[in-house]
mmCIF file of C-alpha atoms in Angstrom:
data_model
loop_
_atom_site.group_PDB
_atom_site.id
_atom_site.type_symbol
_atom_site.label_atom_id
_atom_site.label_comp_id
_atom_site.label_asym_id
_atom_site.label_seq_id
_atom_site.Cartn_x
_atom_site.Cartn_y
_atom_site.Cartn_z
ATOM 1 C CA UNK A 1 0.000 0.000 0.000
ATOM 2 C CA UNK A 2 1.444 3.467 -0.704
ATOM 3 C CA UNK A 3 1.852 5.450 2.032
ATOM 4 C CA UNK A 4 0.395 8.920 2.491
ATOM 5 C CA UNK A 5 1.695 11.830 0.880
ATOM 6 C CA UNK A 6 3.819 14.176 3.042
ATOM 7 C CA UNK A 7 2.485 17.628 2.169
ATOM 8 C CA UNK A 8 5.903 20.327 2.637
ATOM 9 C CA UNK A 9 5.290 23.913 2.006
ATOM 10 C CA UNK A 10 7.739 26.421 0.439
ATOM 11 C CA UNK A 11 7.701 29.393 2.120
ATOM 12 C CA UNK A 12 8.176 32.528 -0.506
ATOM 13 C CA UNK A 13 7.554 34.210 -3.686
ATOM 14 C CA UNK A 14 8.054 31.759 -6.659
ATOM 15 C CA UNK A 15 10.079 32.883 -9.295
ATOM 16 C CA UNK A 16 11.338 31.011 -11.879
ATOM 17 C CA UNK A 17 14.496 32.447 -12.865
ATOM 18 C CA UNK A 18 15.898 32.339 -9.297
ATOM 19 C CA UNK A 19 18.337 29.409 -9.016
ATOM 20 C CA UNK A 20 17.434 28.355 -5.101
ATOM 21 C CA UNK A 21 13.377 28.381 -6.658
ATOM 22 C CA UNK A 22 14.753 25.748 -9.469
ATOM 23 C CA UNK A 23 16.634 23.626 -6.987
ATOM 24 C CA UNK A 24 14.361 23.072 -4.065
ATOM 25 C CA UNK A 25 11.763 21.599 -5.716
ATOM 26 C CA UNK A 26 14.234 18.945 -7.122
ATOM 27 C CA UNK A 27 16.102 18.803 -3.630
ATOM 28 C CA UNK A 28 13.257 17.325 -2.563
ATOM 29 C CA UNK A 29 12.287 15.070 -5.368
ATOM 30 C CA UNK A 30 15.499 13.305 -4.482
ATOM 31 C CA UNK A 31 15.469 12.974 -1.230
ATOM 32 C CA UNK A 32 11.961 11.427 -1.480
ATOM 33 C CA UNK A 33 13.223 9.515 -3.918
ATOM 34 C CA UNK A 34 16.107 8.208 -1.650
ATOM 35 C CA UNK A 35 13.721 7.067 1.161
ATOM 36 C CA UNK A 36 11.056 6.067 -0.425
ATOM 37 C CA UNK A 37 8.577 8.779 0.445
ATOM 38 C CA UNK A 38 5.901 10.053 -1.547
ATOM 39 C CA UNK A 39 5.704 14.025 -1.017
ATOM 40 C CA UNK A 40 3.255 16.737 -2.387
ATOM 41 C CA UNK A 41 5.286 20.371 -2.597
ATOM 42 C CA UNK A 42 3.406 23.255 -2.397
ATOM 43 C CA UNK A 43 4.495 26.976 -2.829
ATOM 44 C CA UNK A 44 2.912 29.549 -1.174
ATOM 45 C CA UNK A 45 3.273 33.308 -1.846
ATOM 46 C CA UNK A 46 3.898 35.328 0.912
ATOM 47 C CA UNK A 47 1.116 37.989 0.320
ATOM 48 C CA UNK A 48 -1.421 34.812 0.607
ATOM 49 C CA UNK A 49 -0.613 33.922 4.471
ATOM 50 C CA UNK A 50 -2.860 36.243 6.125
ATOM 51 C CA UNK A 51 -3.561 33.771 8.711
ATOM 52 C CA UNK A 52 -2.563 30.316 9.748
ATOM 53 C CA UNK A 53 -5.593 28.207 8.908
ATOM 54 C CA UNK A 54 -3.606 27.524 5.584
ATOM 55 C CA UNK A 55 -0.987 26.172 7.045
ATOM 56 C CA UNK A 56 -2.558 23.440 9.396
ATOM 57 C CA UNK A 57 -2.572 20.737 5.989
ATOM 58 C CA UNK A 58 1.891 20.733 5.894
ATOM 59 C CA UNK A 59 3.668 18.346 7.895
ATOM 60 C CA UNK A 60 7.202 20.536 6.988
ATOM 61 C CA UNK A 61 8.583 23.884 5.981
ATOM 62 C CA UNK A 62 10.975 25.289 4.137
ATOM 63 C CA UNK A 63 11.575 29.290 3.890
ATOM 64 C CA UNK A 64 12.872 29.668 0.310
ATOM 65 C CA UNK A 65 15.980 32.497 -0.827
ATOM 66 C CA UNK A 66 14.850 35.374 -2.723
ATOM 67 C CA UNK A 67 13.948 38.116 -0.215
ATOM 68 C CA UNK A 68 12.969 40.709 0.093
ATOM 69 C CA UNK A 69 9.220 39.044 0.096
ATOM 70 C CA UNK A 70 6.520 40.431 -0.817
ATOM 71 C CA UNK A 71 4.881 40.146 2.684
ATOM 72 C CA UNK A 72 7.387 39.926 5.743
ATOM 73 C CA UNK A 73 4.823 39.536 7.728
ATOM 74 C CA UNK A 74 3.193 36.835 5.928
ATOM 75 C CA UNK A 75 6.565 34.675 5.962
ATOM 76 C CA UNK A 76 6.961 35.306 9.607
ATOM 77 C CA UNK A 77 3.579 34.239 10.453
ATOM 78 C CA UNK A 78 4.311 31.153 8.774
ATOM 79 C CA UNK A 79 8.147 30.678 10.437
ATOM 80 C CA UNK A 80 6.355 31.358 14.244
ATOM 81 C CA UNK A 81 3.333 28.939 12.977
ATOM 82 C CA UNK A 82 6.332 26.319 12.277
ATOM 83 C CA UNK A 83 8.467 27.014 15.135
ATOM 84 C CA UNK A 84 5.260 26.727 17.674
ATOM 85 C CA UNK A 85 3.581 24.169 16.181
ATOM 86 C CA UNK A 86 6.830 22.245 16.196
ATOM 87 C CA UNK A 87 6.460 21.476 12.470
ATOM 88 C CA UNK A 88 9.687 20.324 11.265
ATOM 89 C CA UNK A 89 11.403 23.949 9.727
ATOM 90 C CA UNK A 90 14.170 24.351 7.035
ATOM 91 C CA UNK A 91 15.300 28.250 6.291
ATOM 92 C CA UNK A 92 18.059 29.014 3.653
ATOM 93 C CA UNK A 93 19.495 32.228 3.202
ATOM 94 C CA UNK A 94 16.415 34.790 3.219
ATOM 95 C CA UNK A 95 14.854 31.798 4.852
ATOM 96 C CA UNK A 96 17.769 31.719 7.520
ATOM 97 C CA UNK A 97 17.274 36.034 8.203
ATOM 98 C CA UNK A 98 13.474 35.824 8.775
ATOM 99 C CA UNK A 99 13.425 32.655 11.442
ATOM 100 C CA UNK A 100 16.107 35.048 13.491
ATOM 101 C CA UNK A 101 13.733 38.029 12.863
ATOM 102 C CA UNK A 102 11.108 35.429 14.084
ATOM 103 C CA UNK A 103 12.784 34.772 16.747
ATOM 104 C CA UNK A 104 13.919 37.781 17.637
ATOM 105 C CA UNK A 105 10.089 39.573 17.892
ATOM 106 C CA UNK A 106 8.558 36.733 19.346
ATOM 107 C CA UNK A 107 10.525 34.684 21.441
ATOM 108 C CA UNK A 108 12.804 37.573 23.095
ATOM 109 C CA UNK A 109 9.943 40.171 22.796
ATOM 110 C CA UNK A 110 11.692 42.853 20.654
ATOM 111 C CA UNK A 111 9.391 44.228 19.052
ATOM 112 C CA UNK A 112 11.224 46.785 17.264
ATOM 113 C CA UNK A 113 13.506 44.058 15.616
ATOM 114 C CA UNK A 114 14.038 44.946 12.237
ATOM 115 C CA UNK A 115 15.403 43.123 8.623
ATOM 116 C CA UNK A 116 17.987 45.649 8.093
ATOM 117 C CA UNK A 117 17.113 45.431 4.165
ATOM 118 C CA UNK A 118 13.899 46.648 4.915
ATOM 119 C CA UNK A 119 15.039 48.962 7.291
ATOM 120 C CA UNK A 120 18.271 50.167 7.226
ATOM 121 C CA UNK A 121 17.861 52.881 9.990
ATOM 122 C CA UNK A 122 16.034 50.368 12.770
ATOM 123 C CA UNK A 123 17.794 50.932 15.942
ATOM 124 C CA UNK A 124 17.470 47.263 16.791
ATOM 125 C CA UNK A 125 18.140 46.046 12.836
ATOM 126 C CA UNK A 126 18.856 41.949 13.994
ATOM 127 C CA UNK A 127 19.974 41.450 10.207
ATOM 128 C CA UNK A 128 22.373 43.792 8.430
ATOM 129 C CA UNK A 129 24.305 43.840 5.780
ATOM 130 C CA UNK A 130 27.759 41.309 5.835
ATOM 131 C CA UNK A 131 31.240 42.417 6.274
ATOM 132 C CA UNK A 132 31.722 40.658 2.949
ATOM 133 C CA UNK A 133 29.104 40.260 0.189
ATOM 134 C CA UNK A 134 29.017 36.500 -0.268
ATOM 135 C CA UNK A 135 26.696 36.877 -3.798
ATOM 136 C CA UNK A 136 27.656 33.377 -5.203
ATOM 137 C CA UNK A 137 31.069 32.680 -3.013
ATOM 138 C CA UNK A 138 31.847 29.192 -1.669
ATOM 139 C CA UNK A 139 33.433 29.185 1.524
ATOM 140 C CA UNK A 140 33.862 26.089 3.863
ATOM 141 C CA UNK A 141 31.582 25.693 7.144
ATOM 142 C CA UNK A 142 32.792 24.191 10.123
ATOM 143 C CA UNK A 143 29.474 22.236 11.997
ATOM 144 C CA UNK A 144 29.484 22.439 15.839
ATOM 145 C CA UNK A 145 29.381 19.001 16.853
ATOM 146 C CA UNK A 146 25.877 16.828 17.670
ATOM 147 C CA UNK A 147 24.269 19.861 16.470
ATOM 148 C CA UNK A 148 21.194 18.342 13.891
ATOM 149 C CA UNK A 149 23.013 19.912 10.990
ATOM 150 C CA UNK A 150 26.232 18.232 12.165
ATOM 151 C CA UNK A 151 24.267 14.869 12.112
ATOM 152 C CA UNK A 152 22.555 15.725 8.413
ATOM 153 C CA UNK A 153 25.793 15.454 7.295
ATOM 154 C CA UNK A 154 27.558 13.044 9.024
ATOM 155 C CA UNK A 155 30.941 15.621 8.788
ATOM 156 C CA UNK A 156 31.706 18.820 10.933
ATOM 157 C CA UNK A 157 33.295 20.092 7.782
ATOM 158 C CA UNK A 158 31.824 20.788 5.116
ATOM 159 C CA UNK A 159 31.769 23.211 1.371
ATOM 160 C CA UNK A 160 28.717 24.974 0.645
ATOM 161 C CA UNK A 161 27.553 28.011 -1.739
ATOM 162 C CA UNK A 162 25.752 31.719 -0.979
ATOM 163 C CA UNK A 163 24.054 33.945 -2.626
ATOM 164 C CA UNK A 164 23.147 36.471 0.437
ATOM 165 C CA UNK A 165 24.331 40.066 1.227
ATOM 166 C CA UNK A 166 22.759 39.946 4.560
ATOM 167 C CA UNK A 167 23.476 38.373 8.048
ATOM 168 C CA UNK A 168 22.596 38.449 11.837
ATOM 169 C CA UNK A 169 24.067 41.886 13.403
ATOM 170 C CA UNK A 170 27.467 40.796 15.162
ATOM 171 C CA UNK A 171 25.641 43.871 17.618
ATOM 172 C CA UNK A 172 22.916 41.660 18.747
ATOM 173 C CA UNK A 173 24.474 38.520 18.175
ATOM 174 C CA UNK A 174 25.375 37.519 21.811
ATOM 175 C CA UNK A 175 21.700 37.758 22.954
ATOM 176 C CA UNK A 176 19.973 36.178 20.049
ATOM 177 C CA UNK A 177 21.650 33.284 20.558
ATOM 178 C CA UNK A 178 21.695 33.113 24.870
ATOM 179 C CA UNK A 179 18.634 31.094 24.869
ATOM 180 C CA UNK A 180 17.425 28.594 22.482
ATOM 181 C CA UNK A 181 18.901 29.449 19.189
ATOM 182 C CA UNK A 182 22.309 28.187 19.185
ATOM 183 C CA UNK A 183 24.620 28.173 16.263
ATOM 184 C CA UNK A 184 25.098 25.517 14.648
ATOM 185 C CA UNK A 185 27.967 26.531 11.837
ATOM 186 C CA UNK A 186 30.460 28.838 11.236
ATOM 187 C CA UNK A 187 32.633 29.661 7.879
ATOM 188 C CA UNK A 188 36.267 29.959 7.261
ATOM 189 C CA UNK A 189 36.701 33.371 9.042
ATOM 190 C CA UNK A 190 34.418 32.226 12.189
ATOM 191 C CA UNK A 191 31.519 34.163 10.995
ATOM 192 C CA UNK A 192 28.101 32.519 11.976
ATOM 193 C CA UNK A 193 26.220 30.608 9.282
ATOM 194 C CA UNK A 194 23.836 28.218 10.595
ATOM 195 C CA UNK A 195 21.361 28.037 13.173
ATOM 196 C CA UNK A 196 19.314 25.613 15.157
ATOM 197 C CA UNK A 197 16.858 25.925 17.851
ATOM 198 C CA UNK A 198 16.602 23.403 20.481
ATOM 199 C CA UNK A 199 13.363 21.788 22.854
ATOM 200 C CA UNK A 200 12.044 21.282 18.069
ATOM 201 C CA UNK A 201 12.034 17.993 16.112
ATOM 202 C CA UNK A 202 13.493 19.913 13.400
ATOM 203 C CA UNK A 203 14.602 23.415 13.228
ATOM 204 C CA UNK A 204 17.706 24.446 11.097
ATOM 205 C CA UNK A 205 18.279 27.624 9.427
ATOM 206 C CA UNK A 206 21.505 28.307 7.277
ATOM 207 C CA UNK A 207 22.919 31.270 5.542
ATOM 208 C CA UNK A 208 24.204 29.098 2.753
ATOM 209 C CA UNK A 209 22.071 26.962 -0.051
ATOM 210 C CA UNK A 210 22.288 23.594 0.295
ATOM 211 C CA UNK A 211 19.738 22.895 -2.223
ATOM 212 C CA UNK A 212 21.682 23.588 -5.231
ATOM 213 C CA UNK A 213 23.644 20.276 -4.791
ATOM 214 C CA UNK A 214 20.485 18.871 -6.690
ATOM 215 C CA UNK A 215 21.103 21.083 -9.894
ATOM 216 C CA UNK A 216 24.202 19.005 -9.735
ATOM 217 C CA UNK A 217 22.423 15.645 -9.512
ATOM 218 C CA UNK A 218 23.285 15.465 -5.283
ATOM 219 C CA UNK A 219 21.035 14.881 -2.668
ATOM 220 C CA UNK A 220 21.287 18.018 -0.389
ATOM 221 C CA UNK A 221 21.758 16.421 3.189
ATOM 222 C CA UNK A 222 19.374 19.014 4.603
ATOM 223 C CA UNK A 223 16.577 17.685 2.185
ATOM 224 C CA UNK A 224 16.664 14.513 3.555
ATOM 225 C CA UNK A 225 17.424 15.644 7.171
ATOM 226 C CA UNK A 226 13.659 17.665 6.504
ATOM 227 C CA UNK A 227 12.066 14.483 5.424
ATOM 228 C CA UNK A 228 13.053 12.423 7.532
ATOM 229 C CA UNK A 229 11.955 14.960 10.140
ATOM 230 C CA UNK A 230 8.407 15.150 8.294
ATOM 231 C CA UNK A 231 8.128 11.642 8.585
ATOM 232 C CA UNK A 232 9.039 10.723 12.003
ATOM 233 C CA UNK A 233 6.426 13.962 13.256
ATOM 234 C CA UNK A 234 3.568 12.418 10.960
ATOM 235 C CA UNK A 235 4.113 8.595 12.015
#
């Protein structure tokens, strides 16, 4: 008997001609492919989450590159919706700056926490713009050991790709990451690059895009690490 369909949702504004939108899709493909899952992807636009009853139907979530969004708000609704409901969560690059801005406004309470792409003059701007622009750079990533991205890979060192101009403030970095959110990865110059949150199944966010292994006919760890999270929550 085939099993039920895991239903993931891709958090963010299709567009075609973004690499990150081409790869994901396949990402997953592969990975379902690989274990022997049968998966229904779904994209949804950022201006359509005005509330959370449309998210109930996804056992997983991915936040997708290509921000700005057209609704922060709408992505964020759908990263706290994730993050509460203990859905399993994956968040690349844009994906990775909105679960800290998440994070940030409603697990610490700052309310004034601000993407500083959207808002270059916030006081309390929790993402700004990197040291270093890493628009398509490859850079090696050191994994913090028994850290869920660490175990996705089976390596503490590994190569991955960017396309991002925008990280967490080094300014705020100390208290984001006090509690819950711990990092999870750092590159060759020590700079942060992955996250995780712990007391979730499944809750990784990483500056880098692992999904573009796929265009290259490789299973992105992450992928499967997501699945297999999907699968163990819906057993």
């Amino acid at each position: 008997m085939t099993p039920p369909a895991l239903h993931l949702a891709l958090i963010g504004d299709y567009n075609p001609d973004v690499i990150a939108h081409q790869a994901i899709p396949l990402a997953l493909q592969q990975a379902a492919a690989e274990l022997d899952l049968n998966i229904h992807v779904q994209w949804l636009d950022t201006d359509t989450l005005t509330c959370t009853s449309a998210l109930q139907g996804f056992d997983g979530f991915w936040c997708v590159p290509a921000s700005p969004y057209r609704d922060t708000e709408g992505a964020l609704r759908a990263i706290r919706f994730a993050r509460e409901q203990k859905r399993p969560f994956l968040g690349t690059c844009g994906g990775f700056q909105h679960a800290v801005l998440e994070y940030a406004r409603n697990v610490l309470g700052w309310a004034d926490a601000e993407h500083g792409e959207l808002a270059p003059d916030a006081e309390r701007a929790v993402i700004a713009p990197l040291n270093c622009s890493l628009v398509e750079v490859n850079d090696t990533v050191r994994l913090c050991p028994y850290t869920r991205i660490a175990q996705a890979y089976a390596s503490v060192d590994i190569h991955e790709g960017y396309r991002c101009r925008y990280g967490i403030n080094p300014r705020f970095a100390d208290a984001l990451l006090a509690g819950n959110l711990i990092p999870s990865g750092h590159d060759s110059a020590g700079d942060l690059r992955a996250v995780e949150l712990l007391g979730h199944p499944f809750f990784v966010a990483t500056l880098f895009q692992p999904e573009r292994a796929a265009l290259k006919g490789f299973t992105p760890p992450l992928a499967l690490a997501l699945l297999k999270a999907c699968r163990g929550a819906s057993a």
